[in-house]
mmCIF file of C-alpha atoms in Angstrom:
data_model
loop_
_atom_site.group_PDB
_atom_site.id
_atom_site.type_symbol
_atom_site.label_atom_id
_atom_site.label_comp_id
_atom_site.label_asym_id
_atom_site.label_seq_id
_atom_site.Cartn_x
_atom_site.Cartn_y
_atom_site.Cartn_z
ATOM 1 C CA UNK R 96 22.059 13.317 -2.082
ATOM 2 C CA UNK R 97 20.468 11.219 0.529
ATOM 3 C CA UNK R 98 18.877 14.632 1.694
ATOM 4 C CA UNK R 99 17.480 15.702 -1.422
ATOM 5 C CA UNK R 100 16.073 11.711 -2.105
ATOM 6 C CA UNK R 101 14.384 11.859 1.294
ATOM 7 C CA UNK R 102 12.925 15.444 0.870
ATOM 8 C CA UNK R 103 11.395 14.029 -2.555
ATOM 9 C CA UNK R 104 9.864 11.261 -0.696
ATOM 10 C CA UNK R 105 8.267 13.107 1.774
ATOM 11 C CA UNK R 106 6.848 15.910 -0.837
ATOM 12 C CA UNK R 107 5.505 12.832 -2.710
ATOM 13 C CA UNK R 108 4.374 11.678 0.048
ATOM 14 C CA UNK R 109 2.635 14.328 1.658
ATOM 15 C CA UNK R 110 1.078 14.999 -2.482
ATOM 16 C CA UNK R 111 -0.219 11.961 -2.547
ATOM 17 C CA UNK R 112 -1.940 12.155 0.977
ATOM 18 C CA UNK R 113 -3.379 15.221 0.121
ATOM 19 C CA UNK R 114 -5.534 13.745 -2.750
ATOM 20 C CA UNK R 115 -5.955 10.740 -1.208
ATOM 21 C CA UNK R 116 -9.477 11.260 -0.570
ATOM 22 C CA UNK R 117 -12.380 13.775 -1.802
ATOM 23 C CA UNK R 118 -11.112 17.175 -2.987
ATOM 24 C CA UNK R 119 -11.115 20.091 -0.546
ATOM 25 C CA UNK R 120 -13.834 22.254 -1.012
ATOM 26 C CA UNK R 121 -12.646 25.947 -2.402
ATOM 27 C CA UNK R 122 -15.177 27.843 -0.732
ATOM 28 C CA UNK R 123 -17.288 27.449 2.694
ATOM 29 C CA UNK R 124 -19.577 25.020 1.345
ATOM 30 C CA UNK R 125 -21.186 23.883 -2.379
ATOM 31 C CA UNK R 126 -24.519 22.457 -1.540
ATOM 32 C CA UNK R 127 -25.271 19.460 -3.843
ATOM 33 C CA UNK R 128 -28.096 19.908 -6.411
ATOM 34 C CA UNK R 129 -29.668 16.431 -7.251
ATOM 35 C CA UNK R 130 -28.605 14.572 -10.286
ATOM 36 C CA UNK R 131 -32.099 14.964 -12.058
ATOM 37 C CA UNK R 132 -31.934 18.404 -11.609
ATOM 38 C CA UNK R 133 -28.091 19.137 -12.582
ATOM 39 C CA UNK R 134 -27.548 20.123 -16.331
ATOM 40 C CA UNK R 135 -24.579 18.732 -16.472
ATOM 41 C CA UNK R 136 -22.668 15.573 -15.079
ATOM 42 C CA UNK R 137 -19.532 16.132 -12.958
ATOM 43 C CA UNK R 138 -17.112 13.907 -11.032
ATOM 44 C CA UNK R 139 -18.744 14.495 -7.507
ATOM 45 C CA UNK R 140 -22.246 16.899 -7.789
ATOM 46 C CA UNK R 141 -22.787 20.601 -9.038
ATOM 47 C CA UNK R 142 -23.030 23.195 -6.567
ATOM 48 C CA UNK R 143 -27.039 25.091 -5.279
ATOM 49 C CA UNK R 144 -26.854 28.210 -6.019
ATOM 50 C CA UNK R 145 -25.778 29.859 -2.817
ATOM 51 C CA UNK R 146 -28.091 32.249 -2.431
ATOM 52 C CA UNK R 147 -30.671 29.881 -2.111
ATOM 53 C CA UNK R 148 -29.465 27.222 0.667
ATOM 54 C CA UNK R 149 -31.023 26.968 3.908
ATOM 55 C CA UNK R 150 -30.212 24.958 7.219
ATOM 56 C CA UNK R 151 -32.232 22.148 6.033
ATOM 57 C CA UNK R 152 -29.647 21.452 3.257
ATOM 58 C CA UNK R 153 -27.327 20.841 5.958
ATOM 59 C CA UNK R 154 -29.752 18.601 8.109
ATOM 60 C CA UNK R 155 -30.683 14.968 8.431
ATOM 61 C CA UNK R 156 -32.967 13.827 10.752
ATOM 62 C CA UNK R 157 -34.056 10.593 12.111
ATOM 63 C CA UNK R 158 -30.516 8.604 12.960
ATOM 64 C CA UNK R 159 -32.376 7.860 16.384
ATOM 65 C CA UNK R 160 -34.620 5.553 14.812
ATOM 66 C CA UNK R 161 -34.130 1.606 14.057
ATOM 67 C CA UNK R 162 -33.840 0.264 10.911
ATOM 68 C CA UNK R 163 -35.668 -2.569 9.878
ATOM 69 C CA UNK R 164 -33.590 -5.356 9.591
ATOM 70 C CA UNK R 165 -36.611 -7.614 8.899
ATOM 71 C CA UNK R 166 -34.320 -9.240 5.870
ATOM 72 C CA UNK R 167 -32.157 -12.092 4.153
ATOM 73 C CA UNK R 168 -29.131 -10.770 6.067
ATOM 74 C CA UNK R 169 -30.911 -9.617 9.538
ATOM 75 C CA UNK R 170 -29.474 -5.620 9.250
ATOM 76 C CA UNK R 171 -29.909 -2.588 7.682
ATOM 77 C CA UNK R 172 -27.517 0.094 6.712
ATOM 78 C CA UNK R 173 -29.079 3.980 6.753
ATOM 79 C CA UNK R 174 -26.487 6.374 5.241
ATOM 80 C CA UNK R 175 -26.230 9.765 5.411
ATOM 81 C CA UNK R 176 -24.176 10.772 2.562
ATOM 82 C CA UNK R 177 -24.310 13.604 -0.108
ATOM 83 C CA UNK R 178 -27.393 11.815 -1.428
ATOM 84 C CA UNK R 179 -29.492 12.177 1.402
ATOM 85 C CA UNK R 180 -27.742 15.173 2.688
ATOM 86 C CA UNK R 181 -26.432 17.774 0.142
ATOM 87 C CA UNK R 182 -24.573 19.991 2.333
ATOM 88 C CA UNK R 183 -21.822 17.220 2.577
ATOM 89 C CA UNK R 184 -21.040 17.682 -0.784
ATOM 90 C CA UNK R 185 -17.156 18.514 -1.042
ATOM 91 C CA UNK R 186 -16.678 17.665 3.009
ATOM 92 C CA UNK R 187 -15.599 14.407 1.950
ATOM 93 C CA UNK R 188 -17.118 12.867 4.852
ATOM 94 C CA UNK R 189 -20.159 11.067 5.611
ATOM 95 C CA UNK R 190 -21.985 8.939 8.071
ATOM 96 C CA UNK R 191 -24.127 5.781 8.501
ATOM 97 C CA UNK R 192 -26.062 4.134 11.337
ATOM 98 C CA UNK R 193 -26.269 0.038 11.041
ATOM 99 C CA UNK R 194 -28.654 -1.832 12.982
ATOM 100 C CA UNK R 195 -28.716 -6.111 13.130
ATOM 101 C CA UNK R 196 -31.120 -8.287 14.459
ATOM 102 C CA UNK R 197 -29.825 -10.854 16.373
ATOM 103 C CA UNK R 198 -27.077 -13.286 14.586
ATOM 104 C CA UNK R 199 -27.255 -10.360 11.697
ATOM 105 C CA UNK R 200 -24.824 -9.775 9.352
ATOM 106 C CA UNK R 201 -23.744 -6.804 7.382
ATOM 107 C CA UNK R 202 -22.087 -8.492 5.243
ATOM 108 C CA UNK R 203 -19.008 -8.747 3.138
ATOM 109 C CA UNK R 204 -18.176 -5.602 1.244
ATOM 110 C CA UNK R 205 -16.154 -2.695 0.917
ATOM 111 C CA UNK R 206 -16.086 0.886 0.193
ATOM 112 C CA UNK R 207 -13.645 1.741 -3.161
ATOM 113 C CA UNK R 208 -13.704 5.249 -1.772
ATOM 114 C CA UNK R 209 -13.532 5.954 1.821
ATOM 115 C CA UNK R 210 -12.385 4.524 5.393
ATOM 116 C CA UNK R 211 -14.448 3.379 7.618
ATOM 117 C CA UNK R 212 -14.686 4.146 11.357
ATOM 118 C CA UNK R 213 -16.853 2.262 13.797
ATOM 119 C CA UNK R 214 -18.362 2.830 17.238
ATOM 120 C CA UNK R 215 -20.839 -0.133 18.783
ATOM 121 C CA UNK R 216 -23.303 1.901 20.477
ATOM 122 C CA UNK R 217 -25.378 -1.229 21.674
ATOM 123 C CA UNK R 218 -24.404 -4.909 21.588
ATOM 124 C CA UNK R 219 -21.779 -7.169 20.579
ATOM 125 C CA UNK R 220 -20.242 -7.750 16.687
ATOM 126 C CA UNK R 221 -17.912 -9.794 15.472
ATOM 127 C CA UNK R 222 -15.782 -7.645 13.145
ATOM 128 C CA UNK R 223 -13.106 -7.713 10.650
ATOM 129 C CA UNK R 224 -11.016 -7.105 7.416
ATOM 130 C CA UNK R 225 -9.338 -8.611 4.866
ATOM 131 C CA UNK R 226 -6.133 -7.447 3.358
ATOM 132 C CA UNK R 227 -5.294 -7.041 -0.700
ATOM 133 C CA UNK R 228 -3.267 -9.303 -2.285
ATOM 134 C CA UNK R 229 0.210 -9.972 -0.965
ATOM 135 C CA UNK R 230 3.272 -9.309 -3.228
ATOM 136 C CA UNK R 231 4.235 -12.638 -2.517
ATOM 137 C CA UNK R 232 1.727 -15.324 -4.297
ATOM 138 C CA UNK R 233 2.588 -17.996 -1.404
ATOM 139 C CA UNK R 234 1.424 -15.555 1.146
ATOM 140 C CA UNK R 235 -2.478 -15.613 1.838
ATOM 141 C CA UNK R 236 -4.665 -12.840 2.546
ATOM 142 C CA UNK R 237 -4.383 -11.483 6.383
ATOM 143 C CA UNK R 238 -7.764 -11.593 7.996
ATOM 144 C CA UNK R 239 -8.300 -9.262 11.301
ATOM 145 C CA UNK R 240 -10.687 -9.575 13.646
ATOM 146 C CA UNK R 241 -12.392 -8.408 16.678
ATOM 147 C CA UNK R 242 -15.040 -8.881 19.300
ATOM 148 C CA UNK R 243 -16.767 -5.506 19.816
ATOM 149 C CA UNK R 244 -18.689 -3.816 23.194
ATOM 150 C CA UNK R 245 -20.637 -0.976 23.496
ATOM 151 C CA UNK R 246 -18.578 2.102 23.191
ATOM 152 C CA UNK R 247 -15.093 0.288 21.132
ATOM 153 C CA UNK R 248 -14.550 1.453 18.078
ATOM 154 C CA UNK R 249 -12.919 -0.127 15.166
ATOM 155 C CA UNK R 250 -11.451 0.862 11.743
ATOM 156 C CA UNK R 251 -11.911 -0.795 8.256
ATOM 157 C CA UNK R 252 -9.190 0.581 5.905
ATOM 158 C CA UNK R 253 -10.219 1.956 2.577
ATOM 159 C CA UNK R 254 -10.978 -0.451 0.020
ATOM 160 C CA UNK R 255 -10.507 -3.686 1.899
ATOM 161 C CA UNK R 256 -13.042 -6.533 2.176
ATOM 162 C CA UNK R 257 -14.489 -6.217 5.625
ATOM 163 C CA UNK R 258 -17.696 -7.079 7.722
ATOM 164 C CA UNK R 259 -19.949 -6.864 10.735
ATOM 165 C CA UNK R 260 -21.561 -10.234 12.716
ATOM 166 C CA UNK R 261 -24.163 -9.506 15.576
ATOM 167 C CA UNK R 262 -22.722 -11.969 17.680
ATOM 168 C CA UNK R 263 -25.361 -11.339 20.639
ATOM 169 C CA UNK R 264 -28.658 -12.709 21.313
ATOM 170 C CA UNK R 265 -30.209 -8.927 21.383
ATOM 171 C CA UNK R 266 -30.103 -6.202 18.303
ATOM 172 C CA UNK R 267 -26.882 -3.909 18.230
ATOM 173 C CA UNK R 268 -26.349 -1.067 16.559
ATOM 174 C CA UNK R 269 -23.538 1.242 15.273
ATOM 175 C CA UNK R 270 -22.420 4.724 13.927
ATOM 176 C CA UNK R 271 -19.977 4.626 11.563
ATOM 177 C CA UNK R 272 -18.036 7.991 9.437
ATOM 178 C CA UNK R 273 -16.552 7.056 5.869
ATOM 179 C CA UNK R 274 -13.975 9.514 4.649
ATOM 180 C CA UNK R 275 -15.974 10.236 1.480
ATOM 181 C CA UNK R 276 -19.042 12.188 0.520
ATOM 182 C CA UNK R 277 -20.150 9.129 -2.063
ATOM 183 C CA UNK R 278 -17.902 6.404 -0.399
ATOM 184 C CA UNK R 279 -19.605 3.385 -3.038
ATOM 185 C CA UNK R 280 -20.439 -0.076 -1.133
ATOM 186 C CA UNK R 281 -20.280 -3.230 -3.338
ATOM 187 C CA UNK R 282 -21.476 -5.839 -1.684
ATOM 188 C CA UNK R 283 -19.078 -9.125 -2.744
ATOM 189 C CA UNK R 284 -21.276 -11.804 -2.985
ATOM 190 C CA UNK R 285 -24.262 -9.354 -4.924
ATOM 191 C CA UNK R 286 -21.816 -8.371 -6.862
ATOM 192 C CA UNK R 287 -20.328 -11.666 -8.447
ATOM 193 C CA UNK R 288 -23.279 -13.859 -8.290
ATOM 194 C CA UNK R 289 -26.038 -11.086 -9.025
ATOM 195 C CA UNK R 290 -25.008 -8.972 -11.613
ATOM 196 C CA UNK R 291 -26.611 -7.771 -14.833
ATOM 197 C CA UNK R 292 -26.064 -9.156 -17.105
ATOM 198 C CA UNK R 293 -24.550 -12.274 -15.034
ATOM 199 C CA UNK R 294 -21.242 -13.191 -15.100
ATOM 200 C CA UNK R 295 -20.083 -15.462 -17.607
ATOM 201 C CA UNK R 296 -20.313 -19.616 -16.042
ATOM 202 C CA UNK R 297 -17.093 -20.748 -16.926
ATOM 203 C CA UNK R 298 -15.597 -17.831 -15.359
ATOM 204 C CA UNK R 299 -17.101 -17.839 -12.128
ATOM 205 C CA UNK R 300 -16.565 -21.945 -11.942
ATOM 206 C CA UNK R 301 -12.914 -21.234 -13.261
ATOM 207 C CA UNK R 302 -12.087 -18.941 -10.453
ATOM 208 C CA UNK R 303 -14.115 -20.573 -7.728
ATOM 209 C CA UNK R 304 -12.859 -23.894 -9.029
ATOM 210 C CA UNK R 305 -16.302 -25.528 -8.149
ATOM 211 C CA UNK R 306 -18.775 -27.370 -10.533
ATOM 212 C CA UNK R 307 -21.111 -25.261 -12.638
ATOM 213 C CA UNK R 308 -24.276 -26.130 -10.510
ATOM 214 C CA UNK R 309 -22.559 -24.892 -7.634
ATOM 215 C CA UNK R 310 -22.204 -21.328 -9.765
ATOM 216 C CA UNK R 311 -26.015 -21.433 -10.741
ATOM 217 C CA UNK R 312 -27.436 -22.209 -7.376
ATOM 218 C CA UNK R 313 -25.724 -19.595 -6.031
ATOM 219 C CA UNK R 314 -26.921 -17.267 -8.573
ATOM 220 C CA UNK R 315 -30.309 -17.971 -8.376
ATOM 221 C CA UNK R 316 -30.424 -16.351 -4.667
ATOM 222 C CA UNK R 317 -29.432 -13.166 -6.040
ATOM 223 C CA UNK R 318 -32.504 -13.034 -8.960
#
């Protein structure tokens, strides 16, 4: 019996890995075709029709270049995913490059759809994540973080609140693969404070437990 109960476990197990993520593609590749162009609207993007992809639909170019982090938050995120590069489409993987001014911040988000692997190429970040919700209410959220150098990598599990601080007085810059084609990024503190419509006051005060002007400042840097 004990057998049988840990057999079911692991084909459970092993089921559930396998659709953890982005399907697997059923042929060698399914070339996206852009969203104002697709008759229809799928879960994921419609496939080119093969006999008209080239090599460019599997090229990006220009990852070598800065971003301007001229900005609010000092960085700027450039993603390569099936958006900008339609030959990813099914591959469930994708890429960005992030480069911070000094002190910049990428800052609090997470992906609902994808893991996220680091690499510091130049400088030094501050790094970390946040776990869910323990079962246990008395238990806080874990936080885990790390200094980063050139060449360490680091891994954000799907999902979870995490973040990158340019701790150095000179820009860095990073590579990073999500384990999605269309990983998603919501940014926290856009999210709840610069929505549209906004979120209702008394909610935001309610679970912030802070008075109402407190709410609507913060608000008004997102408008």
């Amino acid at each position: 019996m004990a057998v049988r109960i840990l057999i079911s476990v692991l084909i459970i197990s092993l089921f559930s890995f396998t659709y953890a993520s982005d399907p697997s593609p059923l042929q060698d590749f399914c070339v996206a075709v852009k969203d104002n162009e697709a008759k229809v609207f799928v879960n994921g993007k419609i496939c080119k029709d093969p006999n008209m992809v080239s090599a460019d639909d599997f090229f990006f170019p220009g990852l070598n270049k800065p971003g301007n982090t001229s900005n609010a938050q000092g960085s700027k995120v450039t993603p390569v995913n099936v958006n900008q590069l339609p030959g990813l489409n099914t591959l469930g993987i994708s890429l960005v490059r992030i480069d911070y001014a000094p002190y910049g911040l990428n800052p609090p988000h997470t992906h609902p759809r994808a893991t996220e692997v680091l690499v510091v190429v130049e400088g030094t970040l501050f790094v970390g994540f946040v776990t869910s919700n323990p079962a246990d209410p008395n238990v806080k959220n874990k936080l885990f973080t790390k200094t980063l150098y050139p060449g360490d990598v680091f891994v954000f599990p799907e999902g979870l609140i995490h973040f990158q601080f340019n701790v150095g007085k000179t820009n860095a810059f990073v590579f990073a693969g999500l384990s999605s084609q269309n990983p998603g990024v919501i940014t926290i503190a856009n999210a709840v404070f610069g929505s549209d419509p906004p979120i209702n006051l008394d909610v935001l005060t309610k679970a912030f437990q802070v008075d109402a002007n407190v709410i609507k400042y913060l608000q008004a840097q997102f408008k």
